[in-house]
XYZ file of C-alpha atoms in Angstrom:
755
model
C 12.374 34.264 -5.740
C 9.377 31.906 -4.481
C 10.088 28.347 -4.194
C 7.953 25.171 -3.634
C 8.101 21.175 -2.269
C 6.532 18.805 -4.463
C 5.661 16.728 -1.349
C 7.379 15.699 1.684
C 7.843 12.118 3.638
C 4.611 11.350 5.474
C 6.527 8.915 7.715
C 8.468 11.750 10.414
C 11.273 12.070 11.927
C 12.455 8.092 13.465
C 9.473 7.438 11.303
C 6.474 8.077 13.932
C 3.655 7.247 11.190
C 4.907 3.545 10.346
C 5.087 2.902 14.070
C 1.762 3.743 14.419
C 0.087 2.246 11.781
C 1.389 -1.550 12.925
C -0.364 -0.546 16.569
C -2.975 0.059 14.499
C -3.145 -3.187 12.787
C -2.581 -5.134 15.969
C -5.383 -3.647 17.145
C -3.531 -1.753 19.996
C -4.658 2.025 19.943
C -7.805 3.047 17.601
C -8.530 4.627 14.338
C -9.345 7.835 17.017
C -5.736 7.565 18.093
C -4.115 6.303 14.414
C -6.141 9.654 13.348
C -4.373 11.749 15.555
C -0.920 11.221 16.047
C -0.698 11.472 12.241
C -2.505 15.494 12.271
C 0.495 15.664 14.549
C 2.697 14.442 11.649
C 0.946 16.321 9.785
C 1.063 19.765 11.057
C 5.328 19.458 11.781
C 5.919 18.548 7.820
C 3.641 22.053 7.420
C 5.286 24.190 10.189
C 9.362 22.835 9.357
C 8.143 23.730 5.732
C 5.954 27.623 6.663
C 9.282 28.218 9.139
C 11.908 26.915 6.186
C 10.115 29.779 4.341
C 8.128 27.251 1.446
C 6.077 29.627 -0.279
C 4.469 27.023 -1.670
C 3.316 24.120 0.413
C 1.450 20.618 -0.240
C -1.769 19.387 1.177
C -2.992 15.445 0.518
C 0.501 14.945 -0.240
C -0.070 12.472 3.312
C -1.140 9.556 2.839
C -1.830 6.619 5.355
C -0.489 3.711 3.257
C -0.158 5.951 -0.908
C -1.196 8.984 -2.639
C -2.402 6.427 -5.100
C -4.322 3.912 -3.535
C -5.700 7.761 -2.489
C -7.204 8.657 -5.500
C -8.980 5.478 -6.317
C -10.487 5.853 -3.102
C -11.422 9.420 -3.746
C -13.233 8.765 -7.074
C -14.725 5.072 -5.372
C -12.472 3.179 -7.338
C -12.859 -0.013 -4.819
C -13.327 -3.823 -6.118
C -16.414 -5.406 -5.550
C -14.336 -8.123 -2.585
C -13.249 -4.753 -0.897
C -16.776 -3.123 -0.449
C -18.772 -6.883 0.455
C -15.940 -6.792 3.423
C -18.842 -4.262 5.537
C -15.738 -2.532 6.970
C -14.576 1.210 7.909
C -13.888 2.981 5.459
C -10.120 3.061 6.511
C -9.467 -0.986 7.415
C -11.173 -1.056 3.710
C -8.668 1.410 2.430
C -5.743 -1.000 3.779
C -7.416 -4.174 3.247
C -7.393 -2.733 -0.482
C -3.852 -2.737 0.564
C -2.832 -5.220 2.102
C -5.160 -7.827 1.840
C -7.396 -9.095 4.484
C -8.240 -12.069 5.980
C -10.542 -12.340 9.171
C -14.102 -12.799 9.702
C -15.623 -10.342 7.749
C -14.376 -12.362 4.454
C -11.152 -13.667 2.408
C -9.439 -11.061 0.213
C -5.823 -10.545 -1.611
C -4.371 -7.500 -1.933
C -4.529 -5.061 -5.107
C -1.249 -5.373 -7.524
C 2.157 -2.867 -5.886
C 3.434 -1.928 -8.786
C 7.768 0.569 -8.729
C 6.635 4.190 -8.938
C 7.897 5.005 -12.242
C 11.275 5.092 -11.577
C 11.296 5.101 -7.458
C 12.539 2.353 -5.056
C 9.134 2.954 -4.332
C 5.951 0.978 -4.347
C 2.262 2.246 -5.819
C -1.129 0.184 -5.039
C -2.142 -0.277 -9.165
C -6.344 0.565 -9.187
C -8.663 -1.754 -10.284
C -11.776 -1.021 -12.414
C -13.932 -3.446 -12.554
C -16.989 -2.815 -15.109
C -19.455 -2.001 -12.159
C -17.157 -0.190 -11.018
C -18.716 4.006 -10.753
C -15.819 6.400 -11.259
C -17.416 9.688 -8.608
C -16.187 11.570 -6.466
C -17.134 10.036 -2.710
C -14.521 11.413 -0.284
C -13.774 14.706 1.483
C -9.926 13.571 2.233
C -8.847 16.247 0.333
C -11.347 19.791 1.471
C -10.531 18.228 5.579
C -6.800 18.150 4.902
C -6.100 21.502 3.579
C -9.007 22.803 6.206
C -7.027 21.235 8.124
C -3.540 23.140 7.419
C -5.535 26.575 7.583
C -6.995 26.689 10.369
C -3.694 26.498 11.774
C -2.829 29.799 9.777
C 0.083 27.760 6.107
C -1.807 28.082 3.258
C -0.534 25.397 0.760
C -1.799 24.134 -2.430
C -4.098 20.455 -2.771
C -1.935 17.684 -4.109
C -3.015 15.113 -6.118
C -2.274 12.432 -8.785
C -3.865 13.710 -12.215
C -6.290 11.802 -13.681
C -4.083 11.291 -16.804
C -1.629 9.177 -14.889
C -4.324 7.504 -12.351
C -5.502 6.440 -15.658
C -2.646 5.422 -17.090
C -2.448 3.331 -13.662
C -5.091 1.730 -13.601
C -5.786 -2.257 -14.402
C -9.129 -2.630 -16.160
C -10.231 -6.346 -14.573
C -13.382 -6.599 -16.923
C -15.248 -6.247 -19.917
C -15.445 -2.585 -21.304
C -12.169 -1.039 -22.270
C -9.993 1.704 -20.894
C -11.557 4.102 -23.308
C -15.315 3.294 -22.111
C -14.400 5.162 -18.560
C -12.649 7.942 -20.343
C -15.315 10.426 -19.100
C -16.284 8.806 -15.503
C -12.394 9.921 -15.110
C -13.298 13.538 -16.481
C -16.653 13.942 -14.954
C -14.556 12.752 -11.494
C -12.496 14.644 -11.781
C -14.051 18.010 -13.351
C -16.413 17.800 -9.843
C -13.725 17.604 -7.534
C -12.543 21.533 -8.918
C -15.322 22.653 -8.693
C -15.885 22.470 -5.588
C -12.247 23.001 -4.644
C -13.749 26.287 -6.254
C -16.683 26.504 -3.778
C -14.719 25.192 -0.778
C -11.677 27.262 -0.783
C -8.956 25.431 -2.254
C -6.675 28.011 -3.884
C -4.616 25.857 -5.979
C -4.606 22.650 -7.139
C -1.869 20.605 -7.944
C -2.763 17.653 -10.788
C 1.408 15.103 -10.193
C 0.915 13.528 -14.031
C 4.612 12.065 -14.124
C 3.431 10.108 -16.241
C 3.655 12.771 -18.791
C 7.450 12.353 -19.271
C 7.316 8.744 -20.805
C 7.023 8.243 -24.997
C 4.005 8.968 -25.403
C 1.492 8.337 -28.702
C -0.973 10.966 -30.721
C -3.992 9.134 -28.963
C -2.474 9.753 -25.665
C -2.043 12.865 -26.432
C -4.952 13.795 -27.763
C -6.790 12.108 -24.473
C -4.480 14.891 -22.165
C -6.093 17.634 -24.434
C -9.436 16.442 -24.074
C -8.891 15.522 -20.066
C -7.333 19.133 -19.422
C -9.396 21.287 -21.711
C -12.101 20.339 -19.498
C -10.717 20.798 -16.098
C -9.394 24.227 -17.247
C -13.184 25.260 -18.126
C -14.362 24.243 -14.684
C -11.598 25.787 -12.458
C -13.447 29.618 -11.772
C -12.102 30.269 -8.155
C -9.081 27.767 -7.879
C -6.047 27.307 -9.499
C -4.866 24.161 -11.458
C -1.009 23.724 -11.209
C 0.321 20.637 -13.244
C 3.121 19.406 -12.158
C 5.679 15.905 -13.666
C 8.920 14.566 -12.446
C 11.173 11.765 -13.034
C 11.997 13.619 -16.515
C 11.449 15.671 -19.462
C 7.729 16.320 -21.145
C 9.705 16.136 -25.006
C 6.004 14.983 -26.813
C 3.950 16.774 -25.385
C 5.965 20.570 -24.228
C 4.910 22.886 -27.766
C 0.749 21.334 -26.602
C 0.793 21.651 -22.869
C 2.162 24.952 -22.758
C -1.094 26.249 -25.353
C -3.503 25.087 -21.381
C -4.067 27.796 -19.192
C -2.816 25.742 -16.767
C -1.790 28.564 -13.716
C 1.845 27.169 -13.028
C 4.056 23.687 -14.866
C 6.419 22.052 -12.765
C 8.963 20.966 -15.146
C 12.360 18.332 -13.927
C 15.507 19.980 -13.963
C 17.550 17.042 -11.964
C 16.222 14.206 -14.432
C 14.414 15.899 -17.501
C 17.698 16.332 -19.697
C 15.559 18.207 -22.773
C 13.953 20.965 -20.018
C 15.892 23.404 -20.249
C 16.284 23.340 -24.275
C 12.653 22.320 -25.205
C 12.064 25.685 -23.281
C 14.700 27.545 -25.353
C 12.736 26.208 -28.170
C 9.114 26.439 -27.657
C 9.227 29.229 -24.864
C 7.676 29.426 -21.956
C 3.963 31.275 -21.523
C 4.517 34.732 -20.117
C 0.825 34.558 -18.169
C 1.434 31.269 -15.579
C 4.144 30.135 -13.246
C 7.519 27.240 -13.905
C 8.273 25.454 -10.765
C 11.317 25.145 -11.662
C 12.431 21.736 -10.376
C 16.500 22.531 -9.566
C 16.613 20.420 -5.935
C 17.359 16.962 -6.175
C 14.594 14.818 -4.634
C 15.949 11.372 -5.625
C 19.445 11.880 -3.960
C 21.204 13.007 -0.903
C 24.117 15.520 -2.135
C 24.466 19.069 -1.478
C 23.025 21.725 -4.837
C 25.715 23.128 -6.648
C 24.313 26.153 -6.450
C 26.232 28.101 -8.624
C 25.044 25.828 -11.655
C 21.682 26.221 -10.356
C 21.578 29.634 -10.367
C 22.811 29.734 -13.835
C 20.591 27.718 -14.868
C 17.221 30.284 -12.581
C 19.273 33.063 -14.495
C 18.556 31.887 -17.944
C 15.006 31.711 -17.179
C 15.065 34.892 -15.661
C 16.678 36.506 -19.097
C 13.529 35.315 -20.505
C 10.979 37.063 -18.548
C 9.838 33.828 -16.959
C 8.252 33.910 -13.539
C 9.714 30.880 -11.794
C 9.392 29.539 -8.725
C 12.360 27.228 -7.606
C 11.833 24.259 -6.230
C 12.376 20.917 -6.289
C 12.972 17.994 -8.276
C 10.057 15.961 -7.090
C 7.881 15.125 -4.008
C 10.741 14.832 -1.301
C 9.077 11.491 -0.352
C 12.474 9.725 -1.948
C 14.663 11.121 0.236
C 15.425 11.013 4.399
C 13.778 13.765 6.903
C 16.920 15.359 8.624
C 20.010 14.594 8.852
C 19.577 15.738 12.878
C 20.555 12.435 14.052
C 22.751 11.224 12.018
C 25.597 11.485 14.950
C 28.066 8.765 13.570
C 29.419 10.525 10.639
C 31.677 13.217 10.791
C 31.669 16.349 9.267
C 33.966 16.257 6.703
C 30.914 13.326 5.652
C 27.150 15.598 6.808
C 28.544 19.079 5.231
C 28.194 17.034 1.227
C 24.700 15.567 2.871
C 20.658 17.730 1.851
C 18.142 15.328 3.449
C 14.197 16.502 3.485
C 14.839 18.915 6.306
C 18.359 20.330 5.072
C 17.262 21.184 0.652
C 14.400 23.116 3.083
C 17.478 24.966 3.700
C 18.931 24.855 0.367
C 15.466 25.713 -1.513
C 14.916 29.487 0.603
C 19.030 29.834 -0.138
C 18.020 29.349 -4.262
C 15.365 31.857 -3.523
C 17.441 34.258 -1.691
C 20.436 34.251 -3.658
C 18.294 34.599 -7.319
C 16.416 37.548 -6.408
C 20.115 39.274 -5.270
C 22.248 41.430 -8.203
C 24.583 40.127 -7.200
C 25.592 37.198 -4.849
C 29.560 36.117 -5.202
C 30.003 37.193 -2.136
C 26.866 35.750 0.195
C 27.894 33.547 3.286
C 26.036 30.799 1.905
C 26.812 30.910 -2.044
C 30.522 30.710 -0.875
C 30.326 28.000 1.474
C 28.403 25.902 -1.114
C 31.712 26.492 -3.366
C 33.831 25.402 -1.188
C 31.966 22.609 -1.140
C 32.562 21.607 -4.875
C 36.337 22.833 -5.057
C 37.632 20.858 -2.679
C 37.879 17.128 -3.058
C 35.761 14.392 -1.923
C 37.213 11.721 -2.309
C 39.827 10.039 -4.027
C 40.150 7.592 -6.724
C 40.664 4.095 -5.708
C 43.902 2.910 -8.653
C 43.721 -0.444 -7.853
C 40.161 -0.391 -8.550
C 40.694 1.112 -11.485
C 43.346 -1.720 -13.092
C 40.889 -4.064 -11.639
C 38.414 -2.275 -13.917
C 40.758 -2.304 -17.445
C 42.133 -5.492 -16.670
C 37.589 -7.033 -17.390
C 37.644 -9.047 -20.979
C 34.656 -9.773 -23.027
C 35.032 -13.882 -22.141
C 34.544 -12.538 -18.306
C 31.122 -11.433 -19.544
C 29.867 -14.836 -20.570
C 28.679 -18.065 -18.844
C 30.091 -21.747 -20.434
C 28.418 -24.289 -21.840
C 25.037 -23.047 -22.566
C 22.292 -22.976 -20.587
C 21.101 -26.043 -21.883
C 24.013 -27.853 -20.841
C 24.048 -26.679 -17.584
C 20.822 -27.621 -17.250
C 21.469 -31.660 -17.905
C 24.090 -31.568 -15.542
C 22.401 -29.998 -12.785
C 19.133 -31.943 -13.050
C 21.528 -35.701 -12.629
C 23.842 -33.373 -9.596
C 20.627 -31.525 -7.227
C 18.017 -34.348 -7.736
C 15.160 -32.119 -7.246
C 11.480 -33.274 -7.543
C 9.433 -32.057 -9.975
C 8.509 -28.699 -8.911
C 10.331 -28.243 -6.659
C 9.794 -26.552 -3.375
C 12.752 -23.291 -1.255
C 12.061 -19.620 0.112
C 13.689 -16.673 -1.878
C 15.597 -16.397 0.939
C 15.219 -14.639 4.245
C 13.068 -15.841 6.834
C 10.830 -13.231 9.618
C 13.171 -11.111 12.334
C 11.467 -10.767 14.933
C 11.497 -8.347 17.907
C 13.819 -10.369 19.936
C 16.710 -11.239 16.466
C 16.251 -7.128 16.121
C 16.940 -7.606 20.044
C 19.834 -8.828 20.177
C 21.317 -7.395 16.935
C 20.573 -4.601 18.527
C 22.632 -5.434 21.587
C 25.834 -6.200 20.006
C 25.457 -2.772 17.627
C 25.819 -0.955 21.163
C 28.825 -2.873 22.240
C 26.293 -4.977 25.035
C 26.734 -8.171 23.486
C 30.774 -9.808 22.703
C 30.444 -10.820 19.119
C 31.223 -14.649 20.883
C 27.723 -14.665 21.967
C 26.450 -12.861 19.012
C 27.290 -15.088 16.779
C 26.272 -18.225 17.991
C 22.937 -16.890 19.014
C 22.994 -16.334 15.026
C 23.871 -20.113 14.390
C 21.372 -21.389 17.149
C 18.763 -19.608 14.960
C 20.400 -20.221 11.415
C 20.331 -24.317 12.780
C 15.874 -23.968 14.776
C 15.150 -22.567 10.536
C 17.168 -25.677 8.692
C 15.546 -27.548 10.943
C 11.837 -26.405 10.225
C 13.257 -26.547 6.545
C 13.538 -30.036 6.397
C 10.825 -31.132 8.829
C 8.289 -30.001 6.901
C 9.708 -30.394 3.624
C 11.208 -27.794 1.575
C 13.396 -28.932 -0.690
C 16.593 -26.304 -1.473
C 17.215 -24.647 1.830
C 17.716 -20.770 3.043
C 19.426 -20.376 5.385
C 16.958 -17.723 6.879
C 19.487 -14.496 7.097
C 19.037 -13.881 10.467
C 22.425 -11.566 10.604
C 21.204 -9.612 7.790
C 19.639 -6.051 8.609
C 18.829 -5.181 5.356
C 19.435 -6.957 2.209
C 21.823 -4.362 0.381
C 23.806 -2.751 3.785
C 25.112 -5.427 5.458
C 26.960 -6.486 1.875
C 27.667 -2.466 1.699
C 29.217 -2.847 4.962
C 31.648 -5.237 3.541
C 32.640 -3.339 0.367
C 34.965 0.319 0.453
C 33.539 2.921 -0.266
C 30.821 2.931 1.344
C 29.600 5.352 4.106
C 26.202 4.623 6.300
C 23.626 6.491 8.457
C 21.969 5.513 11.326
C 17.835 7.056 10.976
C 18.158 7.811 7.003
C 14.849 6.136 7.008
C 13.251 6.525 3.425
C 9.443 4.451 2.871
C 9.586 2.084 0.216
C 5.358 0.724 0.446
C 3.272 1.055 3.689
C 4.679 0.619 7.753
C 8.459 -0.623 5.468
C 10.960 1.524 5.374
C 14.348 1.238 4.245
C 18.063 3.107 5.359
C 19.888 2.878 1.545
C 23.486 3.136 1.594
C 25.611 6.728 0.517
C 28.033 5.185 -1.845
C 30.989 7.202 -1.297
C 33.517 6.287 -3.778
C 35.156 3.576 -5.772
C 33.673 0.612 -4.282
C 35.419 -3.222 -3.594
C 35.467 -6.219 -1.897
C 36.422 -5.920 1.599
C 36.858 -9.296 2.897
C 33.934 -12.077 2.431
C 30.180 -11.395 3.011
C 28.246 -14.224 3.529
C 30.812 -16.995 3.274
C 31.176 -18.465 6.540
C 27.901 -18.530 7.435
C 26.888 -20.631 4.051
C 29.265 -22.570 4.547
C 27.671 -23.003 8.519
C 23.664 -23.108 7.355
C 25.182 -26.528 4.064
C 27.392 -28.537 7.344
C 23.765 -29.182 9.133
C 22.130 -30.268 6.294
C 22.665 -33.418 3.240
C 20.200 -30.960 1.301
C 21.579 -28.273 -0.796
C 21.561 -24.821 0.918
C 20.839 -21.135 -1.344
C 23.619 -18.225 -1.055
C 21.602 -15.825 -0.777
C 23.784 -12.282 -2.142
C 22.170 -9.136 -3.393
C 23.709 -8.332 -7.283
C 25.190 -5.473 -8.338
C 22.225 -3.083 -9.649
C 20.086 -3.565 -7.040
C 22.660 -2.564 -5.399
C 23.628 0.613 -6.405
C 19.480 1.395 -7.238
C 18.851 1.055 -3.331
C 21.875 2.510 -1.838
C 22.889 6.739 -2.663
C 24.512 7.496 -5.903
C 27.443 8.593 -6.581
C 26.495 12.252 -9.247
C 30.672 12.073 -9.909
C 30.468 9.070 -12.280
C 27.914 7.305 -14.352
C 25.845 4.744 -13.378
C 27.573 2.677 -15.209
C 30.866 2.576 -13.701
C 29.797 2.580 -10.453
C 28.064 -0.947 -11.100
C 30.597 -2.888 -12.847
C 32.810 -1.742 -9.834
C 29.998 -3.260 -7.971
C 30.100 -6.096 -10.687
C 33.104 -7.568 -9.168
C 33.244 -7.363 -6.038
C 30.377 -9.939 -5.838
C 31.892 -12.044 -8.828
C 34.192 -12.534 -6.029
C 31.972 -13.296 -3.732
C 30.301 -15.785 -5.452
C 33.836 -17.379 -7.078
C 34.008 -17.999 -2.825
C 30.985 -19.536 -2.340
C 31.584 -22.220 -4.817
C 34.593 -22.685 -4.295
C 33.617 -23.104 0.124
C 31.249 -25.770 -1.449
C 28.412 -23.284 -1.911
C 26.307 -25.380 -5.372
C 23.389 -22.870 -4.739
C 24.061 -19.599 -5.155
C 20.877 -16.414 -6.048
C 22.182 -13.280 -6.656
C 19.401 -11.071 -5.859
C 18.009 -7.723 -8.809
C 14.858 -7.154 -7.225
C 15.730 -3.685 -8.821
C 16.544 -4.522 -12.202
C 14.116 -2.379 -13.652
C 13.896 0.574 -11.519
C 16.432 2.017 -13.279
C 15.044 1.138 -17.125
C 14.706 4.900 -18.179
C 11.487 5.642 -19.098
C 11.362 5.919 -22.850
C 11.956 2.456 -24.584
C 14.422 4.719 -27.297
C 16.728 5.349 -23.969
C 16.680 1.163 -23.065
C 19.660 -0.124 -24.256
C 22.141 2.788 -24.151
C 21.530 4.260 -21.351
C 20.848 0.711 -19.167
C 20.539 -2.587 -20.643
C 23.826 -2.953 -22.490
C 25.540 -2.298 -19.141
C 22.819 -3.785 -16.228
C 22.704 -7.004 -17.618
C 26.782 -8.019 -18.359
C 27.104 -7.009 -15.031
C 25.243 -9.116 -14.126
C 26.475 -11.993 -16.187
C 30.453 -10.237 -14.338
C 29.552 -11.633 -11.027
C 28.536 -15.229 -12.082
C 30.437 -15.729 -15.365
C 32.907 -17.698 -13.462
C 31.328 -20.275 -11.748
C 30.877 -23.701 -12.673
C 28.656 -25.806 -14.795
C 27.735 -27.516 -11.917
C 27.049 -24.555 -10.058
C 23.074 -23.211 -10.290
C 22.916 -19.789 -10.257
C 19.022 -18.036 -9.261
C 18.499 -14.629 -9.414
C 15.025 -12.589 -7.342
C 13.008 -10.226 -9.382
C 10.367 -8.716 -7.506
C 6.781 -5.592 -8.024
C 7.899 -4.396 -12.036
C 6.705 -4.128 -15.007
C 8.662 -7.454 -16.540
C 6.589 -8.661 -19.281
C 8.748 -5.377 -21.656
C 12.203 -6.576 -21.307
C 11.690 -10.553 -20.430
C 14.156 -11.590 -23.500
C 16.619 -8.819 -21.496
C 16.012 -10.984 -18.121
C 16.250 -14.089 -19.995
C 19.967 -12.606 -21.253
C 21.102 -12.602 -17.848
C 21.952 -16.178 -18.350
C 21.295 -17.251 -14.550
C 19.923 -21.084 -14.193
C 16.525 -20.511 -12.594
C 14.463 -16.903 -11.609
C 11.927 -16.644 -9.071
C 9.256 -13.182 -8.875
C 6.694 -11.554 -8.228
C 3.493 -12.599 -9.456
C 1.005 -13.758 -7.056
C -0.037 -10.017 -6.369
C -0.251 -8.736 -10.353
C -3.010 -12.081 -11.237
C 0.884 -14.233 -12.817
C -0.316 -11.537 -15.725
C 3.729 -12.119 -16.991
C 3.490 -15.148 -17.695
C 1.972 -14.888 -21.100
C 4.487 -12.902 -21.778
C 6.873 -15.506 -20.856
C 5.547 -18.524 -23.951
C 5.523 -15.437 -26.136
C 9.604 -15.184 -25.367
C 9.994 -18.734 -25.145
C 11.778 -17.834 -22.154
C 14.534 -20.816 -21.104
C 15.665 -19.385 -17.839
C 14.092 -22.287 -15.786
C 11.500 -20.152 -13.191
C 9.481 -19.701 -10.250
C 6.363 -17.271 -10.163
C 5.445 -16.222 -6.260
C 2.758 -17.833 -5.386
C 1.462 -16.495 -2.636
C 2.078 -12.418 -1.978
C 4.504 -12.295 1.259
C 3.299 -8.367 1.637
C 0.164 -9.047 3.242
C -0.562 -10.988 6.581
C -2.853 -13.430 5.542
C -2.198 -17.056 5.152
C -2.739 -18.053 1.095
C -4.496 -21.957 0.481
C -3.294 -24.923 -0.105
C -5.759 -24.295 -2.746
C -4.666 -21.774 -4.176
C -1.741 -22.182 -4.072
C -2.493 -25.738 -6.872
C -5.260 -22.909 -8.799
C -2.054 -20.595 -9.717
C 0.661 -23.110 -9.887
C -1.831 -25.208 -12.725
C -2.185 -21.610 -14.040
C 1.196 -21.629 -14.036
C 2.160 -24.996 -15.782
C -0.407 -23.564 -18.654
C 2.414 -21.397 -19.725
C 6.016 -22.486 -17.957
C 7.169 -27.084 -19.121
C 6.482 -29.142 -15.454
C 9.914 -29.590 -15.646
C 11.523 -25.621 -15.448
C 8.106 -24.385 -12.057
C 9.305 -23.405 -8.741
C 7.483 -23.701 -6.018
C 7.883 -20.344 -3.745
C 6.721 -17.595 -2.114
C 6.998 -13.897 -3.991
C 9.310 -12.410 -2.077
C 11.289 -12.320 1.095
C 9.745 -12.889 4.542
C 11.794 -10.704 6.882
C 8.812 -8.777 7.507
C 6.291 -11.077 8.200
C 5.127 -13.129 11.635
C 6.151 -16.215 12.173
C 2.771 -18.718 12.801
C 1.721 -17.501 9.350
C 4.574 -18.205 8.131
C 5.352 -21.457 8.843
C 1.504 -21.836 7.967
C 1.850 -20.436 4.294
C 5.229 -22.303 3.355
C 3.345 -25.827 5.424
C 0.339 -24.798 2.222
C 3.169 -24.259 -0.109
C 5.078 -27.933 0.407
C 1.287 -29.228 0.377
C 0.370 -28.246 -2.988
C 3.643 -29.246 -4.251
C 2.967 -32.878 -3.059
C -0.465 -32.237 -4.362
C 0.968 -31.316 -8.098
C 3.070 -33.867 -8.412
C 0.659 -36.668 -7.273
C -1.205 -35.776 -10.532
């Protein structure tokens, strides 16, 4: 049986693309040097897949920043403000992703949102009335030719027209529907050009098909692909779906003459039953997504081969594939030297999943595989006990009552108590938590972890940085302070290191957006708090000032969603375990005198089912109570904050209000504060701090820009409920731009207070 990969990690084994791009951003290397390194990485990635025996290897999945932005750029979906910069094509592309502030002009970046139910962020394409959607780029063709010159046959991969159209933001007076024919014509030109340029196979990624679809959307999809498939003369068209099943459109899908269709058997809970009910075309290839592209556990060969047997029995021409792009898992376990064999044998990153695909393809072709060494070794993994349950955790879970999810008194009563206690000015200013993690801080942390610095010296250094941070905030007039989080490597990993049930990798980096990579911890067993995590640092910071300093915590939903979760227990159970551990930390912070505690839930929406019909039963009914469980035990005069970023929040505003926090801050600047109308329409009760500037861009917002944004907020939010803050933590920014931006933020708040 043949094998396929939907997409491959592009950052390199050791984040080479990240570091090369950042050198380019700092003008330390030329565009030519950047392109040379990118070509080297592509060669390695293609050859790695070829040597593993993968039959369908993707090209076009490599990106300097984001694949959705790549597709938009290819089709000239470039707002005029970026074209007016008169920068090179690459620098125009990067200005759309990161913003630009320089001699050529000053533009903010495009909006950025979560890619369906992942922690990857895509750039939201923006279509203006005058946008001429047409094929203007040749990158896809160049990459296919580049691979071919290396002797590697690839399928060319691009975000499909239905998904690209669905993700676009239409900013002018023209309706989205008025652009449909232009989208079709542009993609049709791509298909026709592919046929003349020697591209034998074109894969259109259409993850939007796994969401709830209306009759109009299904008709639109049929219209788009009837035109495209009719234009395919010398090129095979593959349709690739992932992150769920395509139950709303499956009967229509299999009527269209695709050469192949990729379906997700991991998150697509109805995928197999759809095939059993409606069949699958005998003249098409089924790319069966049976190797999990989003989690890092070994594939259970016995279960996977069972499914492949069922498909073979139906006479379906099946290729075993990943469930989605391997972009969402680390590159390889080869660099993990600290984890013992008892852990590593259970883990499969991208390279290891290639081996699994090859094994499964070979085993599926055998009449009998039970005695095959690879199958036998895999079977042993799933018969041994990986991790014993923790009785203390189970006992505590069983003791939780309904009252533990309810905070008293009511939020309105708490607001009056807190207003009197804190005495904050109108439009209080604060930051989300972290301050820049400079080279010096990273170097000192590395020295300490390597054992080349004593604990005493390390803690002295951290205390000095905290003191500098508190002093700077006081001097520049911020109202509610933070300690800067200098002691933290990552907002999830740092907490996991003090929680039982976690294990940690060394080099298992995963791209979150652009050059930002994260290293998710692995939830290995039952979770509980081993020791206090943040209390001493928070107490120290508070001792330096008479102003209030926020205690900074990561919430249970985000800790789970930004870790690699267990697959042997439910998400509900895992989140509840973590919530109890964070509850312990919240109560200890309060007992230590910390009166404002922020519990970040940046990833709240991330695991929300993609189908609305599943929201409550499968997620919100336990995710929201889990957050309430973390803070329900505090006193009325302790103020609970939370923070969220880079997701669609408008459709879950009531659920967010139901978290019963006192203040919520969230990303809003990149999306032009679109969420404000939803807050007003939903009678949102929580005090709110919509981010007034984008911290993922190096540009510095002016006082006037911030004041303008705040006045827009005040047209929807009562003045006594509005906080002024950036839209996310500041750890990835440089110190000069951070300080300049915050000085302008404080000045803007003072101007607003003055009327």
